[in-house]
Coordinates of C-alpha atoms in Angstrom, one line a residue:
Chain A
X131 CA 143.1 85.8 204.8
X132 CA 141.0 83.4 207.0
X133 CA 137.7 85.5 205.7
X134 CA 138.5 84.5 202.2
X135 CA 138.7 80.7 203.0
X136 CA 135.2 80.8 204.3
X137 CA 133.1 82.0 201.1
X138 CA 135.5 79.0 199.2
X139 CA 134.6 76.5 202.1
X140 CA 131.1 77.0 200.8
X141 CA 131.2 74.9 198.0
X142 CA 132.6 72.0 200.2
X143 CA 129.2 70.5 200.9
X144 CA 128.2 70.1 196.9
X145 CA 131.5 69.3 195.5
X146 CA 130.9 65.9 198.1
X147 CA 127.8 65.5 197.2
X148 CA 128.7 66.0 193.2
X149 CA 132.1 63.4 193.9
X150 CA 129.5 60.9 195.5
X151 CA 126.3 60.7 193.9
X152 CA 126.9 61.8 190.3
X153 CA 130.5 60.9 189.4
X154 CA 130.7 57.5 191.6
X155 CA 127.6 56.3 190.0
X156 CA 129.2 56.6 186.8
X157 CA 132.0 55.0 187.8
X158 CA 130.1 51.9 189.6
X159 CA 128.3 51.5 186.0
X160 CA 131.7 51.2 184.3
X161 CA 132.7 49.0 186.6
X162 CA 129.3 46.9 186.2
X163 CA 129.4 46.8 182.7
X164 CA 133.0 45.9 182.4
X165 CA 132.4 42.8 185.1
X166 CA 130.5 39.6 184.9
X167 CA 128.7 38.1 187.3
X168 CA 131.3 36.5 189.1
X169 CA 133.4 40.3 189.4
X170 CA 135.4 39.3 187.2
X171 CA 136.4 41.9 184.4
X172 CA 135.3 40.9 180.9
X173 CA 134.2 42.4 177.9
X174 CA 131.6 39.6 177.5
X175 CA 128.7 42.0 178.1
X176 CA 129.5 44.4 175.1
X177 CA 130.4 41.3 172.9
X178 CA 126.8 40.0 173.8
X179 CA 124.7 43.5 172.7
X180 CA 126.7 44.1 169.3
X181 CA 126.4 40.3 168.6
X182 CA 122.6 40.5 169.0
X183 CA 120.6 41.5 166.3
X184 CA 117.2 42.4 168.6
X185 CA 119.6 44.7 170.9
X186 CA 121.8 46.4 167.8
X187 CA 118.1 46.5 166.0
X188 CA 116.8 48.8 169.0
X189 CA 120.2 50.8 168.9
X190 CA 119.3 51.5 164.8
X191 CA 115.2 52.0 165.6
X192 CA 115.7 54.5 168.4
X193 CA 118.9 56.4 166.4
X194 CA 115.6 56.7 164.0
X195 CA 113.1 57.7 166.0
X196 CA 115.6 60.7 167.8
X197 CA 116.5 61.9 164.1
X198 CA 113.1 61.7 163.1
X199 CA 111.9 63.4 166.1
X200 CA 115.0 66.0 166.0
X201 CA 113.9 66.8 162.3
X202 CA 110.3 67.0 162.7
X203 CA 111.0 69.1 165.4
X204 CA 113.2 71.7 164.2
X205 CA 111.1 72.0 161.2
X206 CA 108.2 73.2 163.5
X207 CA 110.7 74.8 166.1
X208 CA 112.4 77.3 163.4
X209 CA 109.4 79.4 161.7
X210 CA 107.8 80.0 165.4
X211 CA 111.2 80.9 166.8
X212 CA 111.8 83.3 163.8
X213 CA 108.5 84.6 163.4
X214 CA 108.5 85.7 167.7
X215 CA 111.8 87.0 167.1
X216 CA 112.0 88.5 163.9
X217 CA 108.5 88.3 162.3
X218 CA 105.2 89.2 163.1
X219 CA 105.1 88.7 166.7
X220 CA 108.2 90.7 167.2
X221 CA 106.1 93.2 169.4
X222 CA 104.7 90.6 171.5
X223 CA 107.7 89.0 173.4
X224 CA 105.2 87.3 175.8
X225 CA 104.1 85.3 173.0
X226 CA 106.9 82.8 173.9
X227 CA 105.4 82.6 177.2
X228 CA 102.4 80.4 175.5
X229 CA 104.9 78.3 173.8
X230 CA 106.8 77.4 176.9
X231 CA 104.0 76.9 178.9
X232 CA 103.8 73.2 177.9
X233 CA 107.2 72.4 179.7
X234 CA 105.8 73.3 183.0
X235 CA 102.8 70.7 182.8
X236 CA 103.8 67.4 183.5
X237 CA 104.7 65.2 180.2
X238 CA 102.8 62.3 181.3
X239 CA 99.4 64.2 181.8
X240 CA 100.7 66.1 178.5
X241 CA 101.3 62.6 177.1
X242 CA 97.6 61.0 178.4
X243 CA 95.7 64.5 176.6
X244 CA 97.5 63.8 172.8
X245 CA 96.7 59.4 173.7
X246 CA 92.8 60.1 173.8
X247 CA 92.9 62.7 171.0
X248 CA 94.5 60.1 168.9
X249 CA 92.2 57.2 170.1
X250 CA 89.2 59.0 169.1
X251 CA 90.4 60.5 165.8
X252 CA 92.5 56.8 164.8
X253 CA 89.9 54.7 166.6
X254 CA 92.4 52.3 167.3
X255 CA 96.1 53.2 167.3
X256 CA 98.0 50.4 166.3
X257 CA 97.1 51.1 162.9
X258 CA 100.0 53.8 162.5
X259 CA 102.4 53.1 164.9
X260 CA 105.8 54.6 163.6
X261 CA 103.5 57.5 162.7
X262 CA 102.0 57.8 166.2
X263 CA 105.6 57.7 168.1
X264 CA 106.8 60.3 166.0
X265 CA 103.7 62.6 166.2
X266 CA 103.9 62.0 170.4
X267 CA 107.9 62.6 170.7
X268 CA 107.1 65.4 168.9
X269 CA 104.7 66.7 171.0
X270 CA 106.5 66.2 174.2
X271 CA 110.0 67.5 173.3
X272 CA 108.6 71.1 170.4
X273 CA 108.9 73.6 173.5
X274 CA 112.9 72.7 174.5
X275 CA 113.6 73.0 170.7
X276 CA 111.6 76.2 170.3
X277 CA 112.7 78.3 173.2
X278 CA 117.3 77.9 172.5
X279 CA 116.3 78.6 168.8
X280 CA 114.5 82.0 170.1
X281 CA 116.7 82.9 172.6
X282 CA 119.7 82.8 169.8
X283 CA 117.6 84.7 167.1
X284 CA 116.7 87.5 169.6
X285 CA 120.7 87.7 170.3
X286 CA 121.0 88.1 167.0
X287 CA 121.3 92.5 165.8
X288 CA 118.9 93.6 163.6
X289 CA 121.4 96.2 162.0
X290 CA 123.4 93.0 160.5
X291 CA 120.0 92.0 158.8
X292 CA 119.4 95.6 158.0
X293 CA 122.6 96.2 156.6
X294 CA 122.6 93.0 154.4
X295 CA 119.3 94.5 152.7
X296 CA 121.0 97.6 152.3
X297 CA 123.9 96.1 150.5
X298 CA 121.2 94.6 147.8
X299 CA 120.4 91.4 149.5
X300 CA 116.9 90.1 148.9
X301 CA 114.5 88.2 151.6
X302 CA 116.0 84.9 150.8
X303 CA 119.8 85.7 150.9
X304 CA 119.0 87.6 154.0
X305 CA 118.1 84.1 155.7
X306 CA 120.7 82.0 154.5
X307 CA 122.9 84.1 154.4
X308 CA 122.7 86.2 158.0
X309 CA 120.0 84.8 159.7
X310 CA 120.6 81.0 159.5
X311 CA 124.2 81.1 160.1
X312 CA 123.9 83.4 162.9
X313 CA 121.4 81.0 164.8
X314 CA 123.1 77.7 164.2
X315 CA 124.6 77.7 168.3
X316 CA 120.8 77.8 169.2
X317 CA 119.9 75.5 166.6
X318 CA 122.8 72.6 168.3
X319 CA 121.2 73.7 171.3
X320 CA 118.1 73.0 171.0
X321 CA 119.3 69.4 169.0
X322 CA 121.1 68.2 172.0
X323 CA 117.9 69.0 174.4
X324 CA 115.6 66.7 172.0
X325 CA 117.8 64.1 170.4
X326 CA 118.8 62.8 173.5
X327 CA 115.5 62.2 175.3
X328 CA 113.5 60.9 172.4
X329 CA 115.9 58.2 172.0
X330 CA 115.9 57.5 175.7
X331 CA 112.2 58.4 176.9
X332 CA 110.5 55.3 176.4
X333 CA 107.5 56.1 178.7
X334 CA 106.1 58.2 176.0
X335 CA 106.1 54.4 173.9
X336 CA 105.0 52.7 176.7
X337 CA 101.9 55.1 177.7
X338 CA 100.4 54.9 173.7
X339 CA 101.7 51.3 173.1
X340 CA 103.0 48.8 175.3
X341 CA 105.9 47.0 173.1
X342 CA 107.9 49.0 171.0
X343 CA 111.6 49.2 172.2
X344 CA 113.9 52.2 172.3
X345 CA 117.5 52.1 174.2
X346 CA 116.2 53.5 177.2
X347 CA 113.7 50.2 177.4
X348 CA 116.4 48.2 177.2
X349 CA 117.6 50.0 180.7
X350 CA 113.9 49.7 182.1
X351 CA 113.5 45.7 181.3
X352 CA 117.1 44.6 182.6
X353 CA 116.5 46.8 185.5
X354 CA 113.2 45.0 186.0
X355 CA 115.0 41.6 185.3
X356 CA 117.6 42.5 188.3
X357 CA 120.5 42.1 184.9
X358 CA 122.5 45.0 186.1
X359 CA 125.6 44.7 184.2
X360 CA 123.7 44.5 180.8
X361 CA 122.0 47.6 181.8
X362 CA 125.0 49.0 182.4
X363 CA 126.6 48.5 178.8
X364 CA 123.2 49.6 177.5
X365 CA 123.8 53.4 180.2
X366 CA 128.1 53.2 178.9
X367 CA 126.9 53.3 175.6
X368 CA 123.9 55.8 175.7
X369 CA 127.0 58.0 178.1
X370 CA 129.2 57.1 174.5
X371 CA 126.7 59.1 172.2
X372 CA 126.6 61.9 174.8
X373 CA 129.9 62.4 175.1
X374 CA 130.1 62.6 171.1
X375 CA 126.8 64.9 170.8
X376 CA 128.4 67.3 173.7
X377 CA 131.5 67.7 172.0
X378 CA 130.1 68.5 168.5
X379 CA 127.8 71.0 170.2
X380 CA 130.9 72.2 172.1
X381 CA 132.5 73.0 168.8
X382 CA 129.7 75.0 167.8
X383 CA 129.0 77.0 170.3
X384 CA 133.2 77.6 171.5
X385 CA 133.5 78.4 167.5
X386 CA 130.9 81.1 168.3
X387 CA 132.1 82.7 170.9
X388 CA 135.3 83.1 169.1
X389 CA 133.1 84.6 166.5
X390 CA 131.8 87.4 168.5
X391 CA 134.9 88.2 170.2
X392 CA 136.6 89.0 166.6
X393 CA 133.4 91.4 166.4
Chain B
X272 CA 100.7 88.2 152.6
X273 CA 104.1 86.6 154.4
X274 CA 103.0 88.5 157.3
X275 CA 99.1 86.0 156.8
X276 CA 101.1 82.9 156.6
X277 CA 102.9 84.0 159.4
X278 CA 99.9 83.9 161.2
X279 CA 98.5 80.8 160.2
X280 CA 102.0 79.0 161.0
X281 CA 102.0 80.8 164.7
X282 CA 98.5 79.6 165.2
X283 CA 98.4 76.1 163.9
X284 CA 101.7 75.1 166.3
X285 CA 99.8 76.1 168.7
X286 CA 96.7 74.0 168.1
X287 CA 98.9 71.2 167.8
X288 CA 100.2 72.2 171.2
X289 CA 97.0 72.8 172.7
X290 CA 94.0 71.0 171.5
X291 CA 94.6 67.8 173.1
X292 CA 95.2 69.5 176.3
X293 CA 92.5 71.9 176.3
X294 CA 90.0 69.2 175.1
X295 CA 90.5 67.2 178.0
X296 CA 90.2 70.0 180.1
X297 CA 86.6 71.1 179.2
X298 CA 85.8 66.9 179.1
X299 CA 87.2 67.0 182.7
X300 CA 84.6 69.0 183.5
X301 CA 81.9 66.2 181.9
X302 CA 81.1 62.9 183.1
X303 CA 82.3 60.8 180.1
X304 CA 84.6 58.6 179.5
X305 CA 86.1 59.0 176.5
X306 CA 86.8 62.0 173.8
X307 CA 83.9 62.2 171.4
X308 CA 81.0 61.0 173.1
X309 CA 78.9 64.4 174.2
X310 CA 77.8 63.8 177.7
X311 CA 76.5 65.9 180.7
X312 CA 78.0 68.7 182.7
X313 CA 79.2 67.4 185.9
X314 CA 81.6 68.1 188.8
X315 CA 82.2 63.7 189.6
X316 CA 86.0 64.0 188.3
X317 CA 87.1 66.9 191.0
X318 CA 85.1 64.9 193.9
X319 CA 87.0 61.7 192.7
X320 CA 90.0 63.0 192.7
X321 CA 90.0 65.1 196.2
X322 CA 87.9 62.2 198.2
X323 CA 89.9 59.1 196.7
X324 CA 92.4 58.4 199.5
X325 CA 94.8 56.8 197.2
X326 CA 94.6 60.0 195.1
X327 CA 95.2 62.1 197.3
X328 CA 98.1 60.8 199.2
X329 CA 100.0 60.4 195.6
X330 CA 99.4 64.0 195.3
X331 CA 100.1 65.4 198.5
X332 CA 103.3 62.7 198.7
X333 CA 104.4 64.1 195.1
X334 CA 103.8 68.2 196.3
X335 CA 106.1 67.1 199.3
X336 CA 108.7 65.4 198.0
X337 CA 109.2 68.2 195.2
X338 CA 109.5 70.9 197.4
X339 CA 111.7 69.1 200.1
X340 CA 114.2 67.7 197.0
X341 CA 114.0 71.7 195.7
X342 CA 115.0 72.7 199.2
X343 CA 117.3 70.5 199.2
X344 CA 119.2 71.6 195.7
X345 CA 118.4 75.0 196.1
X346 CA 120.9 75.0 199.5
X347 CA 123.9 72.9 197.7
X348 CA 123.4 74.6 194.8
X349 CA 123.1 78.1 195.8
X350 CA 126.2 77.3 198.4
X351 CA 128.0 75.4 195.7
X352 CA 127.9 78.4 193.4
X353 CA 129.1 81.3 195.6
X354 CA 132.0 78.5 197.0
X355 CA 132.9 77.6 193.5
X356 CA 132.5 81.5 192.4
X357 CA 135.1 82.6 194.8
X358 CA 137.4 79.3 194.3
X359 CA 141.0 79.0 192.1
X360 CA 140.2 78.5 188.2
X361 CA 141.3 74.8 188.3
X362 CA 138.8 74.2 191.6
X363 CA 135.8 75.8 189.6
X364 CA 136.3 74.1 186.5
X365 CA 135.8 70.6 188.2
X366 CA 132.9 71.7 190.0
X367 CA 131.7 73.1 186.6
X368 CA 132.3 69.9 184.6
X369 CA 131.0 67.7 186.9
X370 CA 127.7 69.7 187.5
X371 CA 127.2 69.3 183.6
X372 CA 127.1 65.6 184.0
X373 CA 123.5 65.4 185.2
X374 CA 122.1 68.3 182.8
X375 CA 123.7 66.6 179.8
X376 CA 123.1 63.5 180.8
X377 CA 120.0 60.9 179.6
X378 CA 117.5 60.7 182.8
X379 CA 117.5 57.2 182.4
X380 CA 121.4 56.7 183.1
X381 CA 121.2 59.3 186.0
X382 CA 118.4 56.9 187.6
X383 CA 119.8 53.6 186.3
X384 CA 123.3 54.7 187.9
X385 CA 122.4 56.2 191.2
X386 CA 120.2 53.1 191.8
X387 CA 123.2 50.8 191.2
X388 CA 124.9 52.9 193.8
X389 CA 122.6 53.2 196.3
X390 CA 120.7 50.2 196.5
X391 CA 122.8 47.5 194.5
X392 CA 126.6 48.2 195.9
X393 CA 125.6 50.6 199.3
X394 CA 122.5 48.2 199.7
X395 CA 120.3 51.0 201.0
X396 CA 116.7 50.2 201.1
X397 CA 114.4 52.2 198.9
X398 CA 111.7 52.7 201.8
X399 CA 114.1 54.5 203.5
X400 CA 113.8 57.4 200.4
X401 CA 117.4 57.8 200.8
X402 CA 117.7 56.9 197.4
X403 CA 115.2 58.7 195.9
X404 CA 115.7 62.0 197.5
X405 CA 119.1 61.6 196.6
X406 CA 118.3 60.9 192.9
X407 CA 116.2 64.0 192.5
X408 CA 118.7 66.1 194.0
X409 CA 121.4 65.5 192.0
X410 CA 119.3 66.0 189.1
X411 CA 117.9 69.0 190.0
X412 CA 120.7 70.9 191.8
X413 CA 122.5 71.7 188.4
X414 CA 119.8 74.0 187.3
X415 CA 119.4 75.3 190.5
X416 CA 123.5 76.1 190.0
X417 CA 123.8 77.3 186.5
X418 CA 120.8 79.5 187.7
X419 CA 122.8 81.1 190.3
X420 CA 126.1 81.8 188.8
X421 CA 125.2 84.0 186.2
X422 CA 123.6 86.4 189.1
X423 CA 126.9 86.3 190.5
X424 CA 128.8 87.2 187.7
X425 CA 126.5 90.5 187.4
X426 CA 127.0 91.6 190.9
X427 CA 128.7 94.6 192.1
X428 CA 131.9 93.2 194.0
X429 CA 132.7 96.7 195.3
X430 CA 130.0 96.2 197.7
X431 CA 131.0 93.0 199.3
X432 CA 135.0 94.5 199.6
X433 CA 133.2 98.0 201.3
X434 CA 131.1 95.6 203.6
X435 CA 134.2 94.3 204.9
X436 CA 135.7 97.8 205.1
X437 CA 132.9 98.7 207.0
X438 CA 133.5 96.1 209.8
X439 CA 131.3 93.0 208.3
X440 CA 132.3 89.5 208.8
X441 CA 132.7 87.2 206.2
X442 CA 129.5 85.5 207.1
X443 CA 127.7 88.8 207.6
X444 CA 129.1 90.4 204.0
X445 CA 127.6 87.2 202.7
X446 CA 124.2 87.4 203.8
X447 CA 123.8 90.7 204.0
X448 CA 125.3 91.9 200.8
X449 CA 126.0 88.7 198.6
X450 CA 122.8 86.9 198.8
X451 CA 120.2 89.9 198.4
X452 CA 121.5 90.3 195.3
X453 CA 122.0 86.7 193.9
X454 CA 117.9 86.0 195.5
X455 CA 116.4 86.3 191.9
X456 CA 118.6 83.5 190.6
X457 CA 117.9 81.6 193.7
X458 CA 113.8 81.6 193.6
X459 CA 114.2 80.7 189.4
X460 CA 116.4 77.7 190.5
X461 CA 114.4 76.5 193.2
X462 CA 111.1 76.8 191.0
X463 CA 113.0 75.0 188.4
X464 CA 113.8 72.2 190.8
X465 CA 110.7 72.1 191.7
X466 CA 109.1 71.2 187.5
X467 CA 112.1 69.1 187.6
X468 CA 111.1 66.6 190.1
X469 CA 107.5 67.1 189.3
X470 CA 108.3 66.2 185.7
X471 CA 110.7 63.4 186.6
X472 CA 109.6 59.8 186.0
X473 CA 113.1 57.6 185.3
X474 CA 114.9 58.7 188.4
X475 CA 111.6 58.2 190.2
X476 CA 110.7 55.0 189.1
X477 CA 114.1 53.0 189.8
X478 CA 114.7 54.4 193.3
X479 CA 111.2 55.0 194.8
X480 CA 109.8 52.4 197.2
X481 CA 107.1 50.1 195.7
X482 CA 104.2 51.7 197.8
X483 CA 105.1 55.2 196.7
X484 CA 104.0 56.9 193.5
X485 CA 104.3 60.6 192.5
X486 CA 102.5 61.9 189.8
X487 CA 104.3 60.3 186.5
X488 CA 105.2 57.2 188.1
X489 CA 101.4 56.8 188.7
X490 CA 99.9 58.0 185.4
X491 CA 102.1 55.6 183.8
X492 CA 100.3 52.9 185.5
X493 CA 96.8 54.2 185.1
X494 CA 97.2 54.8 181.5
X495 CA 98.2 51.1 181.0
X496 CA 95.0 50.0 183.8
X497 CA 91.0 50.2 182.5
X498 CA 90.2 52.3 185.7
X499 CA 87.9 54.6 184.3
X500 CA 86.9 56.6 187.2
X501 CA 91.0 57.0 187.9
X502 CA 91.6 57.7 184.1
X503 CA 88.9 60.4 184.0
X504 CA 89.7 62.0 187.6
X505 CA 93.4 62.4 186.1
X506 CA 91.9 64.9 183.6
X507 CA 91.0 67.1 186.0
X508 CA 94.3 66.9 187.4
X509 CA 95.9 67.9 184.2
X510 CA 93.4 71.1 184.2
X511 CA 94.2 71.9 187.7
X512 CA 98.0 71.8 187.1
X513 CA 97.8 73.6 183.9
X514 CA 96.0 76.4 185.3
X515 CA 98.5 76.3 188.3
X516 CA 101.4 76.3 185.6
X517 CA 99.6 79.2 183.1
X518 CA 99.2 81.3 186.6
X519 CA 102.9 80.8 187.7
X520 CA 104.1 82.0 184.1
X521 CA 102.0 85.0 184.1
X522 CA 103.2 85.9 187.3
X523 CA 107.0 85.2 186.0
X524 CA 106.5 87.9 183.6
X525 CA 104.7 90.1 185.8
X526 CA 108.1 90.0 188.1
X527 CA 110.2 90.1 185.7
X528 CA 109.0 92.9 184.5
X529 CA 109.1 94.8 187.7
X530 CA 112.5 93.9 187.9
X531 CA 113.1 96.0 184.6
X532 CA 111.5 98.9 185.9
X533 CA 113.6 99.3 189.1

């Protein structure tokens, strides 16, 4: 029996370090954010943000930018996820490979590359700067929507799609009716991995310009202004919004696997 | 005619994902300074950036520290997998929720909250690294364990019991029997603890002590300085690491695929 106890003991060392260093951080932000100054507990911090229009006006502009981003995103993501899969690259499942690739490069150096392509084509890029954050976000974040949406579509048996032909469907009913549905736990997959980040990456902003403000610049300034507990209600509430997109993704994906056990 | 517009969608993602990159690369190899004037062939960029003493130390210091938090993660997290694997339902499913935390989790709020830990309520100095070796490793050990657990979940458990039969100790049974065959899961966590960290900038930049910069941190910077000579010697650190990443990827697949011939 003693031999048993040692493969458990094993995860002793990381269930520490997970107690320590990622679930009492959280907590000490909670506790931050629910605190003034004095250690006193007080709601007065989250009062403060929804009663300020520049802070709720960030919260709105980088909801935007994430959908925007999201959309933008999946709209490119889809057709080259379907097309590696299912369409004319089918043959050449290394072809993802060259889509990936971009994640292993360092975004900031990725980021620097698209800044002096648009400097030289724009001349100067304050001219289109909604356009411009979109376009970069985008840039950054296409591989981690393309690569869920692939690995979902190659899951998914060609005998289904072959069958719905057979039964008189044509190209189009194929797709929304097989194809689409049978992809949507990659598709929340690959949401959650961008929508998240672009409303929190605010280096990408800060490399092109050097003043637009997304909630995860709210973090960086009161960080840099020593403020921690309004940083912390800015982190309780970004943890708020991943909490909610978790769960909804949960739902998807927990609905699936039910789906595929009926099978 | 779907299968010409398939092309032509296939092709023009991938000029938006690689033209900016792959212009910089052959102007890396140029001695302008900016995209779009045509200037000479020249070699200045490399020799700036291997001879600049402040470049080279952020490299070298950003090479280190990657590898050492990937060490690092790959031990708690390979250990923390096989524990958790062999552990009562409820035990797992604690270890399993709170290793999502960090994957889930915006970068920002993992840095933002480890740094309140550690240097605002522990008071820990941030030259010590403490903090930021920390950081990185409980962003990076996750990975390192949802990489290992599936491997896990494939192997043959007969083996480990006839180990045992056979005289093994528990220790022995484990490394001769359990890890072998988990080492494939092991080497992609570690290599994706190692992009992790390399990638990182949030954690990074709220923990790190103010003389140390690793790659992002210090790109950030240059972007926002008019150091020419800097800004140009970066683009031939972008080529450089984008041939080291397009080598590690062919090599992947060349492993992988070995792996489905045996």
């Amino acid at each position: 029996m003693k031999s048993n106890n040692l493969r458990k003991q094993l995860a002793i060392p990381y269930a520490i370090f997970l107690i320590f260093f990622v679930v009492l951080p959280l907590l000490v932000v909670i506790y931050y954010g629910f605190t003034n100054g004095d250690g006193e507990p007080s709601f007065d911090n989250f009062i403060r943000f929804f009663k300020n229009g520049k802070t709720i006006g960030t919260l709105v502009y980088s909801i935007a930018i994430a959908v925007l981003t999201t959309f933008f995103c999946l709209l490119l993501a889809y057709p080259v996820a379907l097309i590696i899969a299912k369409g004319a690259y089918d043959k050449h499942t290394k072809f993802l490979m060259i889509f990936v690739l971009p994640m292993w490069i360092n975004f900031t150096l990725r980021v620097t590359a698209l800044k002096e392509i648009l400097t030289f084509i724009e001349g100067n890029l304050a001219y289109h700067q909604f356009f411009n954050t979109i376009l970069c976000m985008v840039y950054d974040f296409l591989p981690f929507m393309i690569m869920p949406i692939y690995n979902s579509l190659t899951k998914l048996d060609n005998g289904l799609i072959e069958a719905a032909s057979d039964l008189g469907a044509n190209k189009i009913q194929v797709f929304f009716k097989v194809i689409l549905p049978l992809s949507i736990p990659g598709i929340v997959s690959g949401i959650t991995m961008v929508f998240l980040p672009s409303m929190t990456n605010y280096v990408v902003l800060d490399m092109i310009y050097n003043s637009t403000y997304i909630m995860g610049s709210l973090i960086g300034s009161y960080f840099s202004a020593y403020d921690w507990h309004n940083g912390s209600v800015i982190s309780i509430i970004l943890l708020m919004i991943i909490l909610g997109v978790t769960v909804i993704s949960n739902k998807f994906t927990e609905s699936d696997s039910k789906t595929q056990m009926a099978r | 005619m779907i299968k010409f517009f398939q092309h032509i969608v296939i092709w023009l993602v991938l000029l938006f994902l690689y033209a900016p990159i792959m212009i910089l690369m052959v102007y890396s190899f140029t001695d302008s300074t900016m995209i779009g004037t045509i200037k000479n062939f020249s070699l200045q960029n490399y020799v700036t950036l291997f001879t600049t003493p402040e470049l080279v130390s952020m490299i070298v210091g950003t090479f280190t520290l990657a590898i050492g938090v990937a060490l690092l993660s790959t031990f708690l997290g390979t250990t923390g997998a096989i524990g958790a694997f062999y552990s009562k339902k409820r035990t797992r499913g604690a270890i399993e929720l709170a290793n999502q935390i960090p994957v889930v989790n915006a970068d920002v709020v993992t840095g933002f909250s480890v740094c309140i830990l550690m240097i605002v309520f522990f008071k820990i100095r941030k030259e010590t690294f403490i903090p930021l070796i920390i950081g990185q490793t409980a962003l990076c050990t996750p990975f390192v364990y949802l990489s290992v657990l599936p491997r896990l979940k494939q192997m043959d458990h007969h083996l480990y019991e006839a180990a045992l039969d056979l005289g093994c100790t528990t220790s022995m049974a484990l490394r001769k029997v359990v890890i072998p065959q988990i080492v494939p899961g092991i080497v992609s966590g570690f290599m994706t603890a190692i992009t992790l960290s390399l990638d990182d900038y949030f954690i990074t930049t709220y923990t790190k002590p103010a003389t140390f910069d690793t790659i992002s941190t210090y790109v950030v910077n240059a972007t926002k300085g008019s150091q020419t000579e800097i800004k140009t010697a970066l683009w031939a650190l972008s080529t450089l690491i984008f041939v080291l990443a397009a080598l590690y990827v062919v090599a992947q697949n060349f492993a992988k695929k070995k792996e489905e011939k045996t």
